[in-house]
Coordinates of C-alpha atoms in Angstrom, one line a residue:
Chain A
M190 CA -37.1 -56.9 -4.3
R191 CA -38.0 -54.0 -2.0
L192 CA -34.3 -52.8 -2.3
L193 CA -33.9 -53.2 -5.9
L194 CA -36.7 -51.5 -7.4
P195 CA -36.0 -48.1 -5.6
L196 CA -32.1 -48.8 -6.5
F197 CA -33.3 -49.3 -10.2
I198 CA -35.3 -46.4 -10.2
G199 CA -32.4 -44.3 -8.9
V200 CA -30.2 -45.3 -11.4
V201 CA -32.4 -44.7 -14.3
A202 CA -33.6 -41.5 -13.0
W203 CA -30.4 -39.7 -11.7
G204 CA -28.1 -41.4 -13.8
C205 CA -25.1 -43.2 -13.0
R206 CA -22.1 -40.6 -13.0
P207 CA -20.5 -39.6 -9.9
P208 CA -20.7 -35.8 -8.6
A209 CA -17.5 -33.5 -8.6
N210 CA -16.0 -34.9 -5.4
L211 CA -14.7 -31.1 -4.9
P212 CA -14.8 -29.0 -1.7
K213 CA -17.0 -26.1 -2.1
A214 CA -14.9 -23.2 -3.7
V215 CA -14.4 -20.3 -1.0
P216 CA -16.4 -17.3 -2.7
I217 CA -14.8 -14.2 -3.7
D218 CA -15.5 -11.1 -1.8
F219 CA -16.0 -8.7 -4.2
A220 CA -16.7 -5.7 -1.9
S221 CA -13.1 -5.7 -0.6
T222 CA -11.6 -6.9 -4.1
G223 CA -9.8 -4.1 -5.8
G224 CA -10.7 -3.9 -9.8
P225 CA -12.3 -1.4 -12.2
S226 CA -15.6 -0.1 -11.1
T227 CA -16.7 2.4 -14.1
F228 CA -17.7 1.8 -17.4
S229 CA -19.4 2.7 -20.3
A230 CA -22.0 5.0 -19.0
E231 CA -26.0 4.9 -20.4
A232 CA -26.0 8.9 -20.3
T233 CA -23.7 8.9 -23.6
L234 CA -24.2 5.8 -25.2
L235 CA -26.8 7.0 -28.0
E236 CA -24.1 9.8 -28.9
R237 CA -21.3 7.5 -28.4
W238 CA -23.0 4.9 -30.9
D239 CA -24.1 7.1 -34.0
G240 CA -21.2 7.8 -35.9
G241 CA -19.2 8.3 -32.3
V242 CA -16.4 6.5 -30.5
L243 CA -18.4 3.3 -29.7
E244 CA -19.4 2.5 -33.1
R245 CA -16.2 3.3 -34.9
R246 CA -14.4 0.6 -32.4
W247 CA -17.2 -2.0 -33.1
T248 CA -16.4 -1.8 -37.0
R249 CA -13.0 -2.3 -36.0
G250 CA -13.8 -5.9 -35.0
E251 CA -12.6 -8.6 -37.4
L252 CA -15.8 -10.4 -38.6
G253 CA -15.4 -14.0 -39.4
H254 CA -17.5 -17.1 -39.9
F255 CA -17.0 -21.0 -39.2
Q256 CA -19.1 -23.8 -40.4
G257 CA -21.5 -25.1 -37.5
V258 CA -23.4 -28.3 -37.4
D259 CA -25.3 -29.1 -40.8
G260 CA -22.9 -26.6 -42.3
L261 CA -24.2 -23.5 -41.5
A262 CA -22.5 -20.2 -41.6
L263 CA -22.1 -18.5 -38.2
R264 CA -20.8 -15.5 -37.8
Y265 CA -18.7 -13.9 -35.2
S266 CA -16.3 -11.2 -34.5
V267 CA -13.2 -10.5 -32.6
H268 CA -11.9 -7.7 -30.6
R269 CA -8.4 -7.7 -29.5
A270 CA -7.1 -6.2 -26.3
S271 CA -3.2 -5.7 -26.6
P272 CA -1.9 -7.1 -24.4
S273 CA -4.6 -9.4 -23.7
R274 CA -5.4 -11.0 -20.0
G275 CA -7.5 -13.7 -21.7
A276 CA -10.2 -14.4 -24.2
V277 CA -13.8 -13.7 -23.3
V278 CA -16.6 -15.7 -25.5
L279 CA -19.9 -14.0 -25.4
V280 CA -22.7 -16.2 -25.5
P281 CA -25.8 -14.1 -26.1
G282 CA -29.2 -14.6 -25.3
R283 CA -32.5 -15.3 -27.4
T284 CA -33.0 -12.8 -29.9
E285 CA -29.3 -11.3 -29.8
A286 CA -27.0 -10.2 -32.1
M287 CA -23.4 -9.9 -31.2
M288 CA -23.9 -6.1 -32.3
K289 CA -26.2 -5.6 -29.2
W290 CA -22.8 -6.5 -26.8
A291 CA -20.6 -3.8 -28.2
E292 CA -20.7 -2.1 -25.2
V293 CA -20.0 -5.1 -23.2
I294 CA -17.2 -5.7 -25.8
D295 CA -15.9 -2.2 -25.3
D296 CA -15.7 -2.4 -21.6
L297 CA -13.9 -5.7 -21.8
V298 CA -11.4 -4.5 -24.2
A299 CA -11.0 -1.5 -22.0
N300 CA -9.4 -3.4 -19.3
G301 CA -7.5 -5.9 -21.4
Y302 CA -9.6 -8.8 -22.3
S303 CA -10.0 -9.7 -26.0
A304 CA -13.7 -10.3 -26.9
Y305 CA -15.3 -13.1 -29.0
A306 CA -18.7 -12.3 -29.9
L307 CA -20.9 -15.3 -31.6
D308 CA -24.2 -15.1 -33.2
V309 CA -25.3 -18.2 -32.6
R310 CA -27.6 -20.3 -35.3
G311 CA -30.6 -19.0 -36.5
Q312 CA -30.0 -15.6 -34.8
G313 CA -28.2 -12.3 -35.8
A314 CA -26.2 -12.5 -39.0
S315 CA -25.7 -16.1 -38.9
D316 CA -27.8 -18.7 -41.2
R317 CA -31.3 -19.3 -40.2
M318 CA -32.8 -22.8 -40.7
L319 CA -36.4 -21.7 -41.8
P320 CA -37.5 -19.8 -44.8
N321 CA -38.9 -17.2 -42.4
R322 CA -36.2 -15.5 -41.0
D323 CA -38.5 -14.2 -37.7
K324 CA -38.9 -17.3 -36.7
G325 CA -36.7 -18.6 -33.3
Y326 CA -36.0 -22.2 -34.1
V327 CA -33.3 -24.6 -33.5
R328 CA -33.8 -28.4 -34.3
A329 CA -31.9 -29.4 -31.5
F330 CA -30.5 -27.4 -28.7
D331 CA -27.3 -29.9 -28.9
D332 CA -26.4 -28.0 -32.3
Y333 CA -25.8 -24.4 -30.2
V334 CA -23.6 -26.5 -27.9
T335 CA -21.6 -28.3 -30.4
D336 CA -21.4 -25.0 -32.4
L337 CA -19.7 -23.5 -29.6
A338 CA -17.4 -26.1 -29.0
T339 CA -16.5 -25.8 -32.8
F340 CA -16.1 -21.8 -32.4
V341 CA -13.7 -22.1 -28.9
R342 CA -11.6 -25.1 -30.8
T343 CA -11.0 -23.3 -34.1
V344 CA -11.0 -19.7 -33.2
V345 CA -11.0 -18.9 -29.8
R346 CA -7.8 -21.0 -28.6
K347 CA -5.7 -20.9 -31.4
D348 CA -5.4 -16.9 -30.5
E349 CA -5.5 -17.4 -26.8
P350 CA -4.6 -20.9 -25.4
R351 CA -3.7 -19.5 -21.9
N352 CA -7.1 -18.1 -20.7
V353 CA -10.5 -18.6 -22.2
F354 CA -13.4 -17.3 -20.4
V355 CA -17.0 -17.5 -21.2
L356 CA -19.7 -14.6 -20.4
A357 CA -23.2 -16.1 -21.3
H358 CA -26.5 -14.6 -20.9
S359 CA -29.7 -16.1 -20.6
M360 CA -30.1 -18.8 -23.4
G361 CA -26.1 -18.5 -23.7
G362 CA -26.3 -19.5 -20.2
A363 CA -27.9 -23.1 -20.9
I364 CA -26.0 -23.3 -23.7
A365 CA -22.9 -22.5 -21.6
T366 CA -23.7 -25.1 -19.1
L367 CA -24.2 -27.7 -21.4
F368 CA -20.9 -26.7 -22.8
L369 CA -19.1 -26.9 -19.8
D370 CA -20.3 -30.6 -18.7
E371 CA -18.8 -31.6 -21.9
H372 CA -15.6 -29.9 -22.5
P373 CA -14.6 -28.5 -19.2
D374 CA -11.1 -28.5 -20.2
L375 CA -11.8 -26.1 -22.9
V376 CA -12.3 -22.9 -20.3
T377 CA -10.9 -21.5 -17.5
A378 CA -13.7 -19.8 -15.6
V379 CA -17.5 -19.0 -16.4
V380 CA -20.0 -16.3 -15.6
L381 CA -23.6 -17.0 -16.4
S382 CA -25.4 -14.0 -16.5
S383 CA -29.3 -14.8 -15.7
P384 CA -28.8 -18.1 -17.2
M385 CA -32.1 -19.7 -18.7
L386 CA -32.2 -22.7 -16.4
E387 CA -35.7 -22.7 -16.1
I388 CA -38.3 -20.5 -18.3
H389 CA -40.8 -18.2 -16.6
T390 CA -44.0 -19.5 -18.4
G391 CA -46.1 -16.1 -17.6
G392 CA -49.9 -16.5 -17.1
F393 CA -49.7 -20.5 -18.0
P394 CA -48.8 -22.4 -14.9
A395 CA -45.7 -24.8 -15.8
P396 CA -46.9 -27.7 -16.5
V397 CA -49.7 -26.6 -18.7
A398 CA -47.5 -24.8 -20.5
S399 CA -44.8 -27.6 -21.0
S400 CA -47.6 -30.1 -21.7
L401 CA -49.1 -27.7 -24.3
G402 CA -45.7 -27.3 -26.0
L403 CA -44.6 -31.1 -26.2
T404 CA -48.2 -31.9 -27.4
A405 CA -47.3 -29.1 -30.3
C406 CA -43.8 -30.7 -31.0
S407 CA -45.2 -34.3 -31.0
M408 CA -47.8 -33.5 -33.6
G409 CA -45.6 -32.0 -36.1
D410 CA -42.1 -30.8 -36.9
G411 CA -42.6 -27.6 -34.5
T412 CA -41.7 -24.6 -36.9
D413 CA -45.1 -22.8 -36.4
Y414 CA -45.0 -20.0 -33.8
A415 CA -45.7 -20.8 -30.4
I416 CA -49.2 -19.4 -28.8
G417 CA -48.8 -15.9 -28.1
Y418 CA -45.6 -15.2 -30.7
G419 CA -45.2 -13.9 -34.0
D420 CA -42.9 -12.0 -36.5
F421 CA -40.8 -9.4 -35.0
T422 CA -42.4 -6.3 -33.7
E423 CA -40.5 -3.2 -33.0
E424 CA -40.6 -2.3 -28.9
T425 CA -42.1 0.8 -28.7
D426 CA -43.2 1.3 -25.1
F427 CA -40.0 1.6 -22.5
A428 CA -42.4 1.1 -19.3
K429 CA -43.2 -2.4 -21.2
S430 CA -39.7 -3.7 -21.3
S431 CA -39.1 -6.9 -19.3
V432 CA -35.5 -6.8 -19.5
T433 CA -33.7 -3.5 -18.8
S434 CA -34.6 -0.5 -16.6
S435 CA -32.2 1.6 -18.3
Q436 CA -34.4 4.2 -20.9
P437 CA -31.0 4.8 -22.9
R438 CA -30.0 1.3 -23.2
W439 CA -33.7 0.0 -24.3
A440 CA -33.7 3.0 -27.1
W441 CA -30.0 2.2 -28.4
K442 CA -31.3 -1.6 -28.6
V443 CA -34.7 -0.7 -30.3
G444 CA -32.4 1.6 -32.6
L445 CA -30.4 -1.3 -33.7
Y446 CA -33.0 -3.4 -34.5
R447 CA -34.7 -0.7 -36.7
D448 CA -30.8 -0.1 -38.3
H449 CA -30.3 -3.3 -38.9
P450 CA -33.3 -5.4 -40.2
S451 CA -31.4 -8.4 -41.2
I452 CA -30.4 -9.4 -37.5
R453 CA -33.7 -8.7 -36.2
L454 CA -35.5 -12.0 -34.7
G455 CA -39.3 -12.7 -33.7
G456 CA -41.0 -14.9 -31.4
V457 CA -40.5 -18.8 -30.5
T458 CA -41.5 -21.8 -32.4
W459 CA -42.6 -24.9 -30.8
R460 CA -39.8 -26.6 -31.5
W461 CA -37.6 -24.2 -29.9
L462 CA -40.2 -24.2 -27.0
C463 CA -40.0 -27.6 -26.4
E464 CA -35.8 -27.9 -26.8
A465 CA -35.0 -25.3 -24.7
L466 CA -37.2 -27.0 -21.9
N467 CA -35.5 -29.9 -22.2
A468 CA -31.9 -28.3 -22.0
S469 CA -32.9 -26.1 -19.4
S470 CA -34.1 -28.7 -17.5
R471 CA -31.0 -30.7 -18.2
A472 CA -28.7 -28.0 -17.6
T473 CA -30.1 -27.4 -14.2
T474 CA -29.3 -30.6 -12.6
L475 CA -25.5 -30.4 -14.0
G476 CA -24.2 -28.5 -11.1
R477 CA -23.0 -31.4 -9.2
F478 CA -20.7 -32.2 -12.1
A479 CA -19.4 -29.1 -12.4
T480 CA -15.8 -28.4 -11.8
V481 CA -15.3 -25.0 -13.8
P482 CA -15.3 -21.7 -11.7
T483 CA -18.4 -20.3 -12.2
L484 CA -19.9 -17.0 -11.4
L485 CA -23.7 -16.7 -11.5
L486 CA -25.0 -13.4 -11.8
Q487 CA -29.0 -13.5 -10.7
A488 CA -31.4 -10.6 -11.6
G489 CA -33.9 -10.0 -8.4
A490 CA -36.6 -8.6 -10.6
D491 CA -36.3 -11.1 -13.5
T492 CA -39.5 -12.2 -15.3
V493 CA -38.2 -14.1 -18.2
V494 CA -36.3 -16.8 -16.1
K495 CA -36.6 -18.3 -12.7
P496 CA -34.2 -18.2 -10.2
G497 CA -35.1 -21.3 -8.5
S498 CA -33.2 -23.7 -10.7
Q499 CA -30.5 -21.2 -10.8
D500 CA -30.1 -21.7 -7.1
R501 CA -30.3 -25.5 -7.4
Y502 CA -27.3 -25.2 -10.0
C503 CA -25.3 -23.1 -7.8
T504 CA -25.6 -24.9 -4.5
E505 CA -24.9 -28.2 -5.9
S506 CA -22.0 -27.2 -7.9
P507 CA -18.6 -27.1 -5.7
S508 CA -17.2 -24.6 -8.1
C509 CA -20.4 -22.2 -8.5
Q510 CA -20.7 -18.5 -6.4
K511 CA -23.8 -16.7 -6.8
S512 CA -24.2 -13.2 -6.8
V513 CA -28.0 -11.8 -6.7
F514 CA -28.9 -8.0 -7.9
P515 CA -32.1 -7.7 -6.1
N516 CA -34.1 -4.9 -8.1
A517 CA -32.2 -5.9 -11.6
K518 CA -34.5 -7.0 -14.6
H519 CA -33.3 -9.7 -16.9
E520 CA -30.2 -8.1 -18.8
L521 CA -27.7 -7.5 -15.8
L522 CA -25.4 -6.1 -18.5
N523 CA -27.9 -3.6 -20.3
E524 CA -29.4 -2.3 -17.1
T525 CA -28.9 0.9 -15.3
D526 CA -25.4 1.8 -14.5
A527 CA -25.5 1.1 -11.0
I528 CA -26.7 -2.2 -11.6
R529 CA -24.6 -2.8 -14.7
N530 CA -21.2 -1.1 -13.3
D531 CA -21.7 -4.0 -10.3
A532 CA -22.4 -6.6 -12.6
L533 CA -19.4 -5.9 -14.8
S534 CA -17.0 -5.2 -11.9
Q535 CA -17.9 -8.6 -10.3
V536 CA -17.3 -10.4 -13.8
L537 CA -14.0 -8.6 -14.3
K538 CA -12.8 -9.3 -10.5
F539 CA -13.8 -13.1 -10.9
F540 CA -12.1 -13.5 -14.0
A541 CA -9.1 -12.1 -12.6
A542 CA -9.1 -14.2 -9.9
K543 CA -9.5 -17.4 -11.6
G544 CA -7.4 -16.8 -14.9
N545 CA -3.9 -18.4 -15.3
P546 CA -0.9 -15.6 -14.8
Chain B
M198 CA -69.9 -76.1 38.0
S199 CA -71.8 -73.0 36.7
P200 CA -74.1 -73.6 33.5
L201 CA -72.2 -71.5 31.4
V202 CA -68.8 -73.0 32.3
L203 CA -70.6 -76.0 31.2
C204 CA -71.8 -74.7 28.0
L205 CA -68.2 -73.7 27.2
A206 CA -66.9 -77.0 27.8
A207 CA -69.5 -78.5 25.4
A208 CA -69.0 -76.4 22.8
L209 CA -65.2 -77.0 22.7
A210 CA -65.4 -80.5 23.1
A211 CA -67.8 -80.8 19.8
P212 CA -66.5 -82.8 16.9
K213 CA -64.8 -80.4 14.4
V214 CA -66.3 -82.8 11.6
S215 CA -69.4 -79.8 11.8
N216 CA -67.0 -77.4 10.7
V217 CA -66.1 -79.4 7.7
N218 CA -69.5 -80.3 6.7
R219 CA -70.4 -76.5 6.7
R220 CA -67.5 -75.9 4.4
V221 CA -68.3 -78.4 2.0
E222 CA -71.8 -76.7 1.8
E223 CA -70.5 -73.5 0.8
P224 CA -71.2 -73.0 -3.1
P225 CA -67.7 -73.0 -5.0
A226 CA -65.9 -69.4 -5.7
E227 CA -66.9 -68.0 -9.1
P228 CA -63.9 -67.7 -11.2
I229 CA -62.8 -64.3 -12.0
R230 CA -63.3 -63.7 -15.8
V231 CA -60.7 -61.7 -17.5
R232 CA -60.9 -59.9 -20.7
L233 CA -58.3 -59.0 -23.0
E234 CA -58.7 -55.3 -25.1
V235 CA -56.6 -53.8 -27.4
G236 CA -57.1 -50.3 -28.8
G237 CA -55.7 -46.8 -28.9
H238 CA -56.3 -43.3 -27.9
L239 CA -55.7 -39.4 -28.7
G240 CA -54.9 -37.0 -26.1
F241 CA -52.2 -34.6 -24.9
P242 CA -49.2 -34.1 -24.1
H243 CA -49.3 -38.0 -25.8
W244 CA -51.5 -37.1 -28.7
L245 CA -51.6 -40.8 -29.8
G246 CA -51.6 -44.2 -27.9
V247 CA -51.8 -47.9 -28.6
V248 CA -52.9 -50.0 -25.6
A249 CA -53.4 -53.9 -24.5
R250 CA -55.8 -54.0 -21.6
S251 CA -56.9 -56.8 -19.2
T252 CA -59.8 -56.1 -17.4
W253 CA -60.7 -58.3 -14.4
H254 CA -64.2 -59.1 -13.6
F255 CA -65.6 -60.0 -10.5
A256 CA -69.4 -61.3 -10.6
E257 CA -69.5 -60.1 -14.0
K258 CA -68.5 -56.6 -13.1
P259 CA -65.0 -55.1 -14.0
R260 CA -63.0 -54.1 -10.7
F261 CA -59.4 -54.0 -11.9
D262 CA -57.6 -53.2 -15.1
L263 CA -53.9 -54.1 -16.0
D264 CA -52.2 -52.3 -19.4
V265 CA -49.3 -51.7 -21.3
Q266 CA -49.4 -48.4 -23.6
W267 CA -47.0 -46.9 -26.4
E268 CA -47.9 -43.3 -26.7
P269 CA -45.3 -43.0 -29.9
S270 CA -44.7 -39.4 -31.3
N271 CA -42.1 -37.3 -33.1
Y272 CA -41.3 -35.6 -29.8
L273 CA -42.4 -36.9 -26.3
Q274 CA -42.8 -40.7 -26.2
S275 CA -44.0 -43.0 -23.3
Y276 CA -43.8 -46.3 -22.5
S277 CA -45.7 -47.7 -19.5
V278 CA -47.5 -50.2 -17.2
G279 CA -50.5 -48.9 -15.6
G280 CA -53.0 -50.3 -13.0
A281 CA -56.4 -49.1 -12.2
W282 CA -59.2 -50.0 -9.9
R283 CA -63.1 -49.0 -10.1
P284 CA -64.8 -48.4 -6.9
L285 CA -67.9 -50.1 -6.5
D286 CA -67.1 -51.9 -9.6
S287 CA -68.5 -49.0 -11.5
I288 CA -67.4 -47.2 -14.9
V289 CA -64.8 -45.1 -12.9
Y290 CA -61.4 -45.8 -12.7
V291 CA -58.4 -44.7 -10.6
G292 CA -55.0 -45.8 -10.8
P293 CA -51.3 -45.0 -11.0
R294 CA -48.7 -45.4 -13.9
L295 CA -45.4 -46.4 -14.3
R296 CA -43.8 -44.3 -17.5
W297 CA -40.4 -44.7 -19.3
L298 CA -40.4 -41.4 -20.6
Q299 CA -38.5 -40.2 -23.9
F300 CA -38.4 -36.4 -24.1
V301 CA -36.9 -36.8 -27.8
P302 CA -37.2 -39.9 -29.5
P303 CA -34.2 -42.3 -30.1
W304 CA -34.5 -41.3 -33.8
S305 CA -34.2 -37.5 -33.5
R306 CA -30.9 -36.0 -33.7
A307 CA -31.7 -34.1 -30.3
Y308 CA -31.8 -37.6 -28.5
D309 CA -29.5 -38.0 -25.9
A310 CA -29.0 -41.7 -24.2
A311 CA -28.4 -39.9 -20.6
G312 CA -30.5 -36.9 -20.8
S313 CA -33.9 -38.2 -22.7
N314 CA -34.9 -40.8 -20.5
K315 CA -36.7 -40.3 -17.4
L316 CA -39.2 -42.4 -15.4
G317 CA -42.1 -40.7 -14.4
L318 CA -45.1 -41.9 -12.1
S319 CA -48.9 -41.1 -13.3
A320 CA -51.9 -40.7 -11.2
E321 CA -55.1 -41.3 -13.3
A322 CA -58.8 -40.8 -13.0
G323 CA -61.4 -41.4 -15.6
V324 CA -64.2 -43.6 -17.0
R325 CA -64.4 -46.5 -19.0
V326 CA -67.7 -47.3 -20.4
P327 CA -68.7 -50.7 -22.2
L328 CA -70.6 -50.1 -25.3
G329 CA -72.8 -52.2 -27.0
A330 CA -74.8 -55.8 -26.1
E331 CA -72.1 -57.5 -25.6
K332 CA -70.2 -54.8 -24.0
R333 CA -66.9 -55.9 -25.8
A334 CA -65.8 -52.0 -27.0
V335 CA -65.0 -49.8 -24.3
L336 CA -65.0 -46.2 -24.7
G337 CA -62.5 -44.2 -22.3
A338 CA -61.6 -40.7 -21.0
G339 CA -59.0 -40.0 -18.7
L340 CA -57.2 -37.4 -17.2
F341 CA -53.8 -37.8 -15.6
A342 CA -51.0 -36.1 -14.0
T343 CA -47.5 -37.3 -14.1
W344 CA -44.5 -36.2 -11.7
V345 CA -40.7 -36.8 -13.5
P346 CA -38.8 -36.5 -10.4
A347 CA -35.3 -36.5 -12.5
Q348 CA -36.5 -33.4 -14.6
P349 CA -36.7 -30.6 -12.4
A350 CA -37.7 -26.6 -13.4
N351 CA -40.9 -26.5 -16.2
L352 CA -40.7 -30.5 -16.8
S353 CA -41.2 -31.6 -13.8
F354 CA -45.1 -31.9 -13.9
L355 CA -47.2 -32.7 -17.0
F356 CA -51.1 -32.8 -17.3
G357 CA -52.5 -34.8 -19.9
L358 CA -55.9 -36.3 -21.2
T359 CA -56.8 -39.0 -23.0
V360 CA -59.9 -40.2 -25.1
G361 CA -59.7 -43.5 -26.4
L362 CA -61.5 -46.9 -27.6
T363 CA -60.6 -50.4 -27.2
Y364 CA -62.0 -53.8 -28.1
G365 CA -62.5 -57.3 -26.1
L366 CA -60.8 -59.9 -28.2
V367 CA -60.7 -62.7 -25.6
D368 CA -61.8 -63.8 -22.5
F369 CA -60.9 -66.5 -20.1
D370 CA -61.6 -67.8 -16.5
V371 CA -59.1 -67.4 -13.6
P372 CA -60.1 -69.8 -10.7
Q373 CA -60.8 -67.8 -7.8
A374 CA -58.9 -68.9 -4.5
R375 CA -60.8 -69.0 -1.3

């Protein structure tokens, strides 16, 4: 009995899956690895967008849609490089529309990678699930994962069966982590930028915020806004930005949502919050099973997600390498040039090192 | 031989019968009275719960509780077994609770058998106040903290409270062994 009870608890609590029995991958030394280091400049971003070359390149992308879970029409755009070194699937963070990735897409294509950008369900130009389009809602976080698998299988791998890379940010990082656990065979390598493996609960201690969220989800359908959230409001004060230190990139993003009201998204609903808490918690534990080469980019000044679970994921994963940017805010690829160039350079070096010839 | 040694020898040689006689003279042990209660509670994060509880009375005062609870919901569910001790046989209780938590119920599309089921361990404290002349109704209020070791990040600790009412349906005695 003394032995059986802990054994039972252990099995139920931790599951029966054996961890990936692989030696820890040797990390890439980015400083001594050659590769691109200059990319789109923040100083010229606004002029390159407003009718400029960047906007023209963005509009040349092939737009399409596919059917996600429950028949929702999910939008994507494809930007091909010729010749292509592989496909990079962009999995966005919460609130992000694929148009916000135009600058990254431009840099990827310029470096020989075809970019496949996706508007996940309930965001951007994809179908929303509630009458109020501003509400950030998802019925099941796994729907994001199923949609991503459908996208990779039916769209991306048809074009690029050799090298499929994933570049996922924040919420997209949680989606990608769960996706990799289910479909490691579909992807060559992945970069997780500030993955949402532990949500920063701000002024509320995490147990209090979680308990409140779970209560709200338990009592109804979770479609009301969570405490402190509401419809979309335009950001007006750069100094208050918690996601970037780059004023031009912040202004560009604000302008995008001003000019394209249909792709805006407001605050989170209780259901989204509960699903995100559950999913990020689950994703954190999956590192020890991970086999796909992973680069985790961690922002040192992140106030949106916490680093502890990112550390755990990467430490437990035999295939994960972590890279920390001490002064960076949450959106590493939307940060100042110094940070962004470094991060993007590491992304491309990682893909080059892990891709099939 | 000294008087002390003589005294000790006499004590050791004394017939054992006298001990038997003393034991017989003791009054019989009072049986433990067990009351079975059923009821429900409201609270958070488990907003609703149903409970079946046995309260163990010693000398007509409740000292231990054992219960099973189901806290159903559209999201977070808990099936649990709890124990409680009443310090000084009072209305105050403290105790542990072992929970089988479902962080999404099986009937939801978001349910995932491997990821949604977790074990949790709660520490609880509160009061259970008997009401009425027969004291069959019990009003309870409690606070608890639950640790979910397999659920890292934001869900590893949950706080909660309950306010509930139970009613004693059956009493029976359990002989007390001495």
